[in-house]
Amino acid sequence: MTVFASADEIKAALGQEVGPSRWFTLDQQRINDFGRLSEDEQWIHTDPERAASGPFGITVAHGYLTLSLVSPIVMEIFQVENLHSAINYGMNKVRFPAPVAAGSRVRGTAVIGACEPVGDALQIILTVSITAEDATRPACVAEFLMRVVADSPQPVP
């Protein structure tokens, strides 16, 4: 966990990588559960028999399942002290450069890309990379926007 006490500390760390996070296992049950919840039960994700003759030879995790790990990864590896609130403000860019085979473990890192005031908040942009164990390319790269407000009763705009 990398902890920052101020905007100045974050700005001083621009370009720095934080992490890695712990490992997350994307087993077939988790993939099936995500498919059911997201209503994306395409065979490439949920049918091991059919997927065996598909393009990857195995079922693969949904890209959006991998993307859903951005929040827990960031919460685990990046912290700003003395916050009133922190919100996920969105994403600027998301890519899925490599598939994640069922049963794989993934973990994430983030590079601090920007830190700018926005009203009463501080907007922090982190480029989060999620990579499967022993992979040469990341499975997901997402530019994540977070807005934080220091200890005060004022809400984030």
Backbone as numpy.savetxt, mean C-alpha at the origin, in Angstrom:
# Nx Ny Nz CAx CAy CAz Cx Cy Cz
9.56 0.92 12.05 8.72 2.10 12.05 9.61 3.34 12.05
9.34 4.23 11.12 10.02 5.52 11.10 9.04 6.55 11.63
9.46 7.28 12.66 8.59 8.25 13.34 9.13 9.65 13.09
8.22 10.55 12.70 8.58 11.95 12.46 7.86 12.82 13.47
8.57 13.82 14.01 7.99 14.71 15.01 7.45 16.00 14.41
7.82 16.29 13.15 7.40 17.56 12.57 7.44 17.50 11.05
6.82 18.51 10.44 6.88 18.65 8.98 8.33 18.86 8.53
9.09 19.60 9.32 10.49 19.83 8.97 11.27 18.52 8.89
11.00 17.61 9.83 11.68 16.30 9.80 11.29 15.52 8.56
10.01 15.59 8.19 9.56 14.88 6.99 10.23 15.49 5.76
10.25 16.80 5.67 10.87 17.48 4.52 12.36 17.14 4.42
13.01 17.01 5.56 14.43 16.64 5.56 14.65 15.22 5.06
13.60 14.40 5.10 13.71 13.00 4.69 13.18 12.75 3.27
12.86 13.80 2.52 12.36 13.61 1.15 13.32 12.74 0.36
12.77 11.78 -0.37 13.58 10.85 -1.15 14.05 9.64 -0.38
13.84 9.63 0.93 14.28 8.52 1.79 13.25 7.39 1.76
13.76 6.16 1.78 12.89 4.99 1.86 12.64 4.63 3.31
11.40 4.27 3.62 11.05 3.76 4.94 10.49 2.36 4.77
10.64 1.55 5.81 10.19 0.16 5.75 11.39 -0.74 5.75
11.20 -1.99 5.50 10.00 -2.64 5.00 9.00 -2.98 6.10
7.80 -3.29 5.65 6.74 -3.75 6.54 6.96 -5.23 6.86
6.06 -5.74 7.67 6.03 -7.20 7.90 5.54 -7.87 6.62
5.62 -9.18 6.59 5.14 -9.97 5.45 3.63 -10.19 5.59
2.92 -10.13 4.47 1.50 -10.47 4.37 1.38 -11.66 3.43
0.68 -12.71 3.83 0.51 -13.88 2.97 -0.79 -13.74 2.18
-0.68 -13.88 0.86 -1.84 -13.83 -0.01 -2.17 -15.25 -0.45
-2.75 -16.00 0.49 -3.10 -17.39 0.20 -4.43 -17.47 -0.55
-4.76 -18.66 -1.02 -5.96 -18.83 -1.85 -7.23 -18.43 -1.11
-7.30 -18.71 0.18 -8.50 -18.33 0.94 -8.68 -16.82 0.97
-7.61 -16.10 1.20 -7.68 -14.63 1.22 -8.09 -14.09 -0.16
-7.54 -14.68 -1.20 -7.89 -14.28 -2.57 -9.36 -14.55 -2.84
-9.83 -15.74 -2.45 -11.24 -16.08 -2.64 -12.15 -15.13 -1.87
-11.78 -14.85 -0.62 -12.59 -13.93 0.20 -12.65 -12.55 -0.45
-11.53 -12.07 -0.94 -11.51 -10.76 -1.58 -12.38 -10.78 -2.85
-12.28 -11.84 -3.62 -13.09 -11.97 -4.83 -14.58 -11.93 -4.52
-14.96 -12.62 -3.46 -16.37 -12.64 -3.06 -16.82 -11.24 -2.61
-16.01 -10.59 -1.78 -16.36 -9.27 -1.26 -16.37 -8.19 -2.35
-15.46 -8.28 -3.30 -15.35 -7.26 -4.35 -16.18 -7.61 -5.58
-16.79 -8.79 -5.58 -17.57 -9.30 -6.71 -16.72 -9.47 -7.96
-15.46 -9.83 -7.75 -14.54 -10.13 -8.85 -14.03 -11.55 -8.65
-14.84 -12.50 -9.08 -14.48 -13.91 -8.90 -14.00 -14.53 -10.21
-13.27 -13.75 -11.00 -12.70 -14.23 -12.26 -11.84 -15.47 -11.99
-11.90 -16.43 -12.89 -11.22 -17.71 -12.70 -9.72 -17.57 -12.48
-9.08 -16.56 -13.04 -7.64 -16.40 -12.89 -7.25 -16.20 -11.42
-8.24 -15.77 -10.61 -8.02 -15.57 -9.19 -8.56 -16.72 -8.34
-9.68 -17.29 -8.73 -10.42 -18.17 -7.81 -10.56 -19.62 -8.25
-10.09 -19.99 -9.42 -10.25 -21.37 -9.90 -8.88 -21.97 -10.19
-8.26 -22.63 -9.17 -6.91 -23.18 -9.36 -6.81 -24.16 -10.54
-7.83 -24.98 -10.77 -7.76 -25.95 -11.88 -7.68 -25.24 -13.23
-8.57 -24.29 -13.45 -8.56 -23.57 -14.72 -7.32 -22.68 -14.84
-6.92 -22.05 -13.74 -5.75 -21.17 -13.76 -4.47 -21.93 -14.07
-4.43 -23.23 -13.78 -3.24 -24.04 -14.06 -2.89 -24.01 -15.55
-3.89 -23.85 -16.40 -3.62 -23.77 -17.84 -3.69 -22.33 -18.34
-3.75 -21.39 -17.43 -3.81 -19.97 -17.79 -2.43 -19.37 -17.97
-2.35 -18.06 -18.10 -1.09 -17.40 -18.43 -0.01 -17.48 -17.34
-0.40 -17.72 -16.08 0.58 -17.76 -14.99 0.78 -19.17 -14.43
-0.06 -20.11 -14.83 0.05 -21.49 -14.36 -0.45 -21.70 -12.95
-1.01 -20.67 -12.35 -1.49 -20.71 -10.96 -2.46 -19.54 -10.79
-3.29 -19.60 -9.77 -4.13 -18.44 -9.49 -3.24 -17.30 -8.98
-3.70 -16.08 -9.24 -2.96 -14.90 -8.80 -3.88 -13.98 -8.01
-3.29 -13.21 -7.10 -4.05 -12.25 -6.30 -4.57 -11.13 -7.19
-5.71 -10.61 -6.84 -6.25 -9.42 -7.50 -5.28 -8.26 -7.29
-5.11 -7.43 -8.29 -4.30 -6.24 -8.11 -4.85 -5.37 -6.99
-6.18 -5.27 -6.92 -6.78 -4.43 -5.89 -6.66 -5.04 -4.49
-6.50 -6.34 -4.40 -6.20 -6.95 -3.10 -4.81 -6.50 -2.66
-3.86 -6.57 -3.56 -2.51 -6.11 -3.25 -2.53 -4.63 -2.89
-3.25 -3.83 -3.66 -3.37 -2.39 -3.39 -3.99 -2.13 -2.03
-4.92 -2.97 -1.60 -5.59 -2.76 -0.31 -4.62 -2.84 0.86
-3.43 -3.37 0.64 -2.43 -3.47 1.70 -1.65 -2.17 1.90
-1.85 -1.19 1.02 -1.12 0.08 1.15 -1.37 0.71 2.52
-2.62 0.81 2.94 -2.91 1.46 4.23 -2.25 0.75 5.41
-2.42 -0.57 5.57 -1.75 -1.19 6.72 -0.22 -1.12 6.63
0.31 -1.14 5.42 1.76 -1.02 5.28 2.21 0.36 5.74
1.55 1.41 5.27 1.94 2.77 5.65 1.78 2.96 7.15
0.68 2.48 7.73 0.48 2.64 9.17 1.57 1.94 9.97
2.12 0.89 9.42 3.15 0.13 10.12 4.55 0.74 9.99
4.84 1.40 8.88 6.22 1.85 8.63 6.43 3.35 8.73
5.34 4.14 8.81 5.46 5.60 8.75 4.52 6.21 9.78
5.07 7.04 10.65 4.23 7.65 11.69 4.63 9.11 11.90
3.62 9.95 12.10 3.84 11.34 12.46 3.31 11.51 13.87
4.13 12.07 14.76 3.72 12.22 16.17 2.73 13.36 16.35
2.03 13.32 17.48 1.15 14.39 17.93 0.09 14.78 16.91
-0.62 13.78 16.39 -1.64 14.04 15.40 -3.03 14.13 16.00
-3.81 15.04 15.45 -5.24 15.08 15.73 -5.92 14.06 14.84
-5.52 14.02 13.56 -6.11 13.08 12.62 -5.19 12.86 11.43
-5.39 11.73 10.79 -4.69 11.39 9.55 -5.69 10.68 8.66
-5.75 11.09 7.40 -6.69 10.43 6.49 -5.97 10.02 5.20
-6.51 8.98 4.59 -6.10 8.55 3.26 -6.81 9.50 2.31
-6.06 10.35 1.62 -6.66 11.34 0.73 -6.83 10.80 -0.69
-6.14 9.72 -1.01 -6.29 9.13 -2.34 -4.97 8.67 -2.93
-5.02 8.44 -4.22 -3.87 7.97 -4.98 -3.72 8.84 -6.22
-2.49 9.12 -6.59 -2.24 9.81 -7.85 -2.01 8.83 -8.98
-1.36 7.72 -8.69 -0.97 6.78 -9.73 -0.83 5.40 -9.11
-1.36 4.39 -9.80 -1.25 3.01 -9.33 -0.89 2.14 -10.53
0.08 1.27 -10.34 0.47 0.32 -11.38 0.66 -1.06 -10.75
0.45 -2.10 -11.58 0.63 -3.49 -11.15 1.64 -4.16 -12.09
2.94 -3.91 -11.87 3.97 -4.41 -12.79 4.15 -5.93 -12.84
3.78 -6.65 -11.77 3.99 -8.09 -11.75 2.87 -8.77 -10.97
2.50 -9.99 -11.38 1.45 -10.71 -10.65 1.98 -11.27 -9.33
1.03 -11.56 -8.42 1.37 -12.21 -7.15 0.70 -13.58 -7.16
1.50 -14.64 -7.22 0.97 -15.99 -7.23 0.32 -16.31 -5.89
-0.78 -17.06 -5.93 -1.44 -17.50 -4.70 -0.43 -18.19 -3.80
-0.48 -17.86 -2.52 0.44 -18.45 -1.55 1.69 -17.62 -1.31
1.87 -16.57 -2.09 3.06 -15.72 -1.93 2.95 -14.80 -0.73
4.12 -14.39 -0.26 4.18 -13.36 0.79 4.64 -12.07 0.14
4.01 -10.96 0.57 4.40 -9.65 0.07 4.68 -8.73 1.24
5.47 -7.71 1.00 5.70 -6.66 1.99 5.95 -5.36 1.24
5.92 -4.25 1.99 6.02 -2.98 1.33 7.05 -2.04 1.92
7.48 -1.12 1.09 8.33 0.00 1.48 7.70 1.26 0.90
8.17 2.41 1.36 7.67 3.67 0.81 8.82 4.67 0.70
8.75 5.49 -0.32 9.69 6.59 -0.49 8.90 7.88 -0.26
9.45 8.74 0.57 8.79 10.01 0.88 9.02 10.95 -0.29
7.91 11.32 -0.96 8.02 12.10 -2.18 7.76 13.58 -2.03
6.89 13.95 -1.10 6.55 15.36 -0.93 5.90 15.56 0.43
5.94 16.80 0.88 5.33 17.19 2.14 5.00 18.67 2.01
3.70 18.99 1.89 3.30 20.37 1.65 2.08 20.73 2.48
1.99 21.96 2.97 0.80 22.38 3.68 -0.39 22.53 2.72
-1.57 22.10 3.19 -2.82 22.26 2.45 -3.85 22.69 3.48
-4.15 23.97 3.54 -5.05 24.48 4.57 -4.46 24.21 5.95
-5.26 23.61 6.83 -4.80 23.27 8.17 -4.06 21.94 8.22
-3.96 21.29 7.08 -3.36 19.95 7.03 -1.98 19.99 6.38
-1.30 18.87 6.53 -0.03 18.64 5.86 -0.27 17.47 4.92
-0.04 17.66 3.64 -0.20 16.56 2.68 1.15 15.91 2.45
1.18 14.61 2.65 2.40 13.82 2.47 2.15 12.85 1.33
3.08 12.79 0.40 2.96 11.85 -0.71 4.04 10.80 -0.55
3.61 9.55 -0.49 4.51 8.40 -0.36 4.35 7.52 -1.58
5.45 7.12 -2.19 5.39 6.13 -3.26 5.62 4.78 -2.62
4.54 4.00 -2.56 4.57 2.70 -1.88 4.79 1.61 -2.91
5.77 0.75 -2.64 6.05 -0.41 -3.50 5.78 -1.67 -2.69
4.97 -2.56 -3.26 4.66 -3.84 -2.63 5.27 -4.92 -3.51
6.12 -5.75 -2.91 6.87 -6.75 -3.67 6.70 -8.13 -3.05
6.51 -9.11 -3.90 6.42 -10.49 -3.44 7.83 -11.00 -3.11
7.88 -11.91 -2.15 9.15 -12.52 -1.74 9.84 -13.14 -2.96
11.12 -12.90 -3.10 11.95 -13.44 -4.19 11.59 -12.90 -5.57
10.76 -11.86 -5.66 10.40 -11.28 -6.95 11.44 -10.25 -7.36
11.58 -10.06 -8.67 12.52 -9.06 -9.17 11.85 -7.73 -9.47
10.51 -7.75 -9.61 9.75 -6.52 -9.87 8.65 -6.39 -8.83
8.26 -5.18 -8.50 7.17 -5.00 -7.55 5.84 -5.47 -8.15
4.94 -5.89 -7.28 3.60 -6.29 -7.69 2.69 -5.08 -7.81
2.96 -4.07 -7.01 2.14 -2.86 -7.00 3.01 -1.67 -6.62
2.84 -0.58 -7.35 3.49 0.69 -7.02 2.38 1.74 -7.03
2.22 2.42 -5.90 1.13 3.39 -5.77 1.63 4.68 -5.13
1.26 5.79 -5.71 1.56 7.09 -5.13 0.40 7.45 -4.20
0.66 7.35 -2.92 -0.35 7.46 -1.86 -0.33 8.86 -1.25
-1.49 9.48 -1.14 -1.61 10.81 -0.54 -2.25 10.69 0.84
-1.58 11.25 1.81 -2.06 11.24 3.18 -2.13 12.68 3.66
-3.20 13.01 4.35 -3.29 14.34 4.97 -3.34 14.17 6.47
-2.49 14.94 7.16 -2.42 14.87 8.61 -2.64 16.25 9.20
-3.26 16.27 10.37 -3.50 17.51 11.10 -2.89 17.36 12.48
-2.09 18.34 12.88 -1.46 18.33 14.20 -2.53 18.41 15.28
-2.16 18.09 16.50 -3.09 18.15 17.62 -3.81 19.49 17.67
-5.07 19.47 17.27 -5.93 20.66 17.33 -7.35 20.19 17.03
-8.33 20.98 17.38 -9.70 20.57 17.12 -10.16 20.82 15.69
-9.31 21.39 14.83 -9.74 21.74 13.48 -9.69 20.52 12.57
-10.77 20.29 11.79 -10.79 19.13 10.90 -9.95 19.36 9.65
-9.59 18.26 8.99 -8.89 18.33 7.72 -9.87 18.84 6.67
-9.47 19.80 5.84 -10.40 20.33 4.81 -10.77 19.28 3.78
